[in-house]
Amino acid sequence: MAGHEFARHLYIHVPFCARRCSYCDFSIAVRREVPVEGFTRALLGELDLRFPGSTPERWTVDTLYLGGGTPSRLGAGGIASLMEALRRRLRLADDAEVTIEANPDDVSSGAARVWRNAGISRLSLGAQSFDPNALAWMHRTHTSEQVVTAFDAARRAGIENISIDLIFALPPAIGREWNDDLHRAIALEPSHVSLYGLTVHERTPLARWRDRGDVAEAPDETYATEFLVAHAALTSAGFDHYEVSSYARQGARSRHNASYWSGRPWAGVGPAAHEFDGVRRRWNVGPYAQWLALVGAGRDPVAGEELLTEENRDAERVYLGLRTSSGLAATAAERSKAGRWVEEGWASLDGDMLRLTPEGWLRLDTLAAALT
Ligand code: SF4
C-alpha cells in the first residue's frame, strides 16, 4: 500500500459545537457563529497539501464520514459546498456510505433535503436521551421533541439510514428512566443504534462536579445492568449486536466504522483527525486555531505519528477481534487462556473463533489485556 492517497475511507473532522456537553472531552471549538467559509477553505487546503494532485479519476472513496464536533453546524449550504468541493478531488463510489453526525436542533426539513441532494446517505443523530432533565444536565442544546422532528425530517428527505446515539449509566440522581429512552428510540425505527456508557473524563464540567461532590457517578452495577437491558431490548427488536457499542438492522452496519475495526487504511483530515495508511498512524493537532494557522501557512498540521510495531499489531488484532461479533481467530495459546471465559459465560469458542458475549463485552479491556 503506497499510502493514504488510495485509502477508500475518508474521515473529516468538523470541530464546531454550540456549547460543550458536560461529559465531553473531544477536541472541539465552541462557536456561536460557525466560520463555515474559513473552515472549508482550510480543510480543502489540507487535502490539497497532503494529497497533491488528487482527482476523481485517481481517488475513489467507499465511505466518507463527517464527524466532530458537530458537522451539522456547517448548515445546509456549508455541507453542500463542502461536498461539491470534495467531488472535485475524489469520486464517491456509486454505493458510497456518506455519513454526517448531526445534533437534532440542526436538522430541519430544508437542511435534510439539501444534505440528501448533496450525497449524504446516512445520518448519525446525537440524541443521547429523551428525558428533559437528562438533556439539560448533559448541556445538550436540543429537546426530546427535536430528536423526533429531526428524525422525521431526515426520513422524509430520503435519508433512510439513520443511527441514534444514546448514553447510558447516567448518575442515578438525574432520575433518568433508561427503559423509556430505549423504547422511545426503538419506536422511531432507526436502522442503527450506538450506545455509550458515561465516562468521567478529566477537565470536563462533569469531572469538576464530581470533584466538588455535586454528583456521584453511577455504580458499576448500574453500568452493567443498563448495558444488558439495552442489549435485550435492541436484540429482541431485531437489531444485530455487531460491535461492542453498535447495533444494526440487517444491511445497516456502519461500513465506515468497520474499516477501523478491520485494519483497513483510512485518511483523516481536519483538526484532531487521525489517519492510518496500513502501516503508520498519524494524528493532527487538536486546537482549531493551531490547525488553521498551520494549514494557512502551507504546513502539514500533523501532531504525531507512530509506526505500528509487531507488538502493536498483535495487540490490535486481539482488541479489534474481540470488540466485534466476527470475533478473534485465536491462537492455541489464546484459546487456552480463554477457556475460563467460556466457563464464566464471557465468551464462546467456535473452532478457532473466540467471540465475546454481552457479559464479556462489559469486560472487553480487561479480557483483551489478558491476551496481549
Ligand atoms: S455535541 Fe458532541 S462533540 Fe460537541 S460538545 Fe457535545 S458531545 Fe462533544
PDB file of N, CA and C and ligand atoms in Angstrom, residues 17 19-21 23-24 26 28 68-70 103 140, ligand 1:
ATOM      1  N   CYS A  17     -19.004  23.252  17.935  1.00  0.00           N
ATOM      2  CA  CYS A  17     -20.160  22.905  18.761  1.00  0.00           C
ATOM      3  C   CYS A  17     -20.735  24.199  19.317  1.00  0.00           C
ATOM      4  N   ARG A  19     -22.074  24.541  22.295  1.00  0.00           N
ATOM      5  CA  ARG A  19     -21.538  24.635  23.660  1.00  0.00           C
ATOM      6  C   ARG A  19     -20.931  23.286  23.995  1.00  0.00           C
ATOM      7  N   ARG A  20     -20.199  23.222  25.109  1.00  0.00           N
ATOM      8  CA  ARG A  20     -19.579  21.936  25.452  1.00  0.00           C
ATOM      9  C   ARG A  20     -20.537  21.116  26.311  1.00  0.00           C
ATOM     10  N   CYS A  21     -20.796  19.887  25.902  1.00  0.00           N
ATOM     11  CA  CYS A  21     -21.620  18.999  26.727  1.00  0.00           C
ATOM     12  C   CYS A  21     -20.839  18.663  28.002  1.00  0.00           C
ATOM     13  N   TYR A  23     -20.073  16.147  29.645  1.00  0.00           N
ATOM     14  CA  TYR A  23     -19.224  14.957  29.748  1.00  0.00           C
ATOM     15  C   TYR A  23     -18.127  14.916  28.690  1.00  0.00           C
ATOM     16  N   CYS A  24     -18.082  15.905  27.802  1.00  0.00           N
ATOM     17  CA  CYS A  24     -17.295  15.769  26.570  1.00  0.00           C
ATOM     18  C   CYS A  24     -15.867  16.293  26.710  1.00  0.00           C
ATOM     19  N   PHE A  26     -13.821  15.913  23.862  1.00  0.00           N
ATOM     20  CA  PHE A  26     -13.317  15.911  22.485  1.00  0.00           C
ATOM     21  C   PHE A  26     -12.652  17.245  22.172  1.00  0.00           C
ATOM     22  N   ILE A  28     -12.872  20.238  20.428  1.00  0.00           N
ATOM     23  CA  ILE A  28     -13.942  20.989  19.764  1.00  0.00           C
ATOM     24  C   ILE A  28     -13.633  22.479  19.811  1.00  0.00           C
ATOM     25  N   GLY A  68     -17.367  14.839  14.399  1.00  0.00           N
ATOM     26  CA  GLY A  68     -16.983  16.045  15.121  1.00  0.00           C
ATOM     27  C   GLY A  68     -16.835  15.810  16.600  1.00  0.00           C
ATOM     28  N   GLY A  69     -16.997  16.969  17.326  1.00  0.00           N
ATOM     29  CA  GLY A  69     -17.643  18.183  16.930  1.00  0.00           C
ATOM     30  C   GLY A  69     -19.083  17.941  16.456  1.00  0.00           C
ATOM     31  N   THR A  70     -19.575  18.902  15.736  1.00  0.00           N
ATOM     32  CA  THR A  70     -20.933  18.809  15.205  1.00  0.00           C
ATOM     33  C   THR A  70     -20.941  19.266  13.749  1.00  0.00           C
ATOM     34  N   ASN A 103     -26.542  17.158  15.345  1.00  0.00           N
ATOM     35  CA  ASN A 103     -27.320  17.392  16.552  1.00  0.00           C
ATOM     36  C   ASN A 103     -28.757  17.665  16.112  1.00  0.00           C
ATOM     37  N   ARG A 140     -26.970  19.421  26.669  1.00  0.00           N
ATOM     38  CA  ARG A 140     -27.345  19.260  25.261  1.00  0.00           C
ATOM     39  C   ARG A 140     -28.141  20.498  24.843  1.00  0.00           C
TER      40      ARG A 140
HETATM   41  S1  SF4 B   1     -22.054  17.974  20.662  1.00  0.00           S
HETATM   42 FE1  SF4 B   1     -20.710  16.159  20.720  1.00  0.00          FE
HETATM   43  S2  SF4 B   1     -18.648  16.919  20.300  1.00  0.00           S
HETATM   44 FE2  SF4 B   1     -19.924  18.712  20.796  1.00  0.00          FE
HETATM   45  S3  SF4 B   1     -19.598  19.047  22.976  1.00  0.00           S
HETATM   46 FE3  SF4 B   1     -21.412  17.745  22.779  1.00  0.00          FE
HETATM   47  S4  SF4 B   1     -20.628  15.616  22.889  1.00  0.00           S
HETATM   48 FE4  SF4 B   1     -18.864  16.983  22.500  1.00  0.00          FE
END
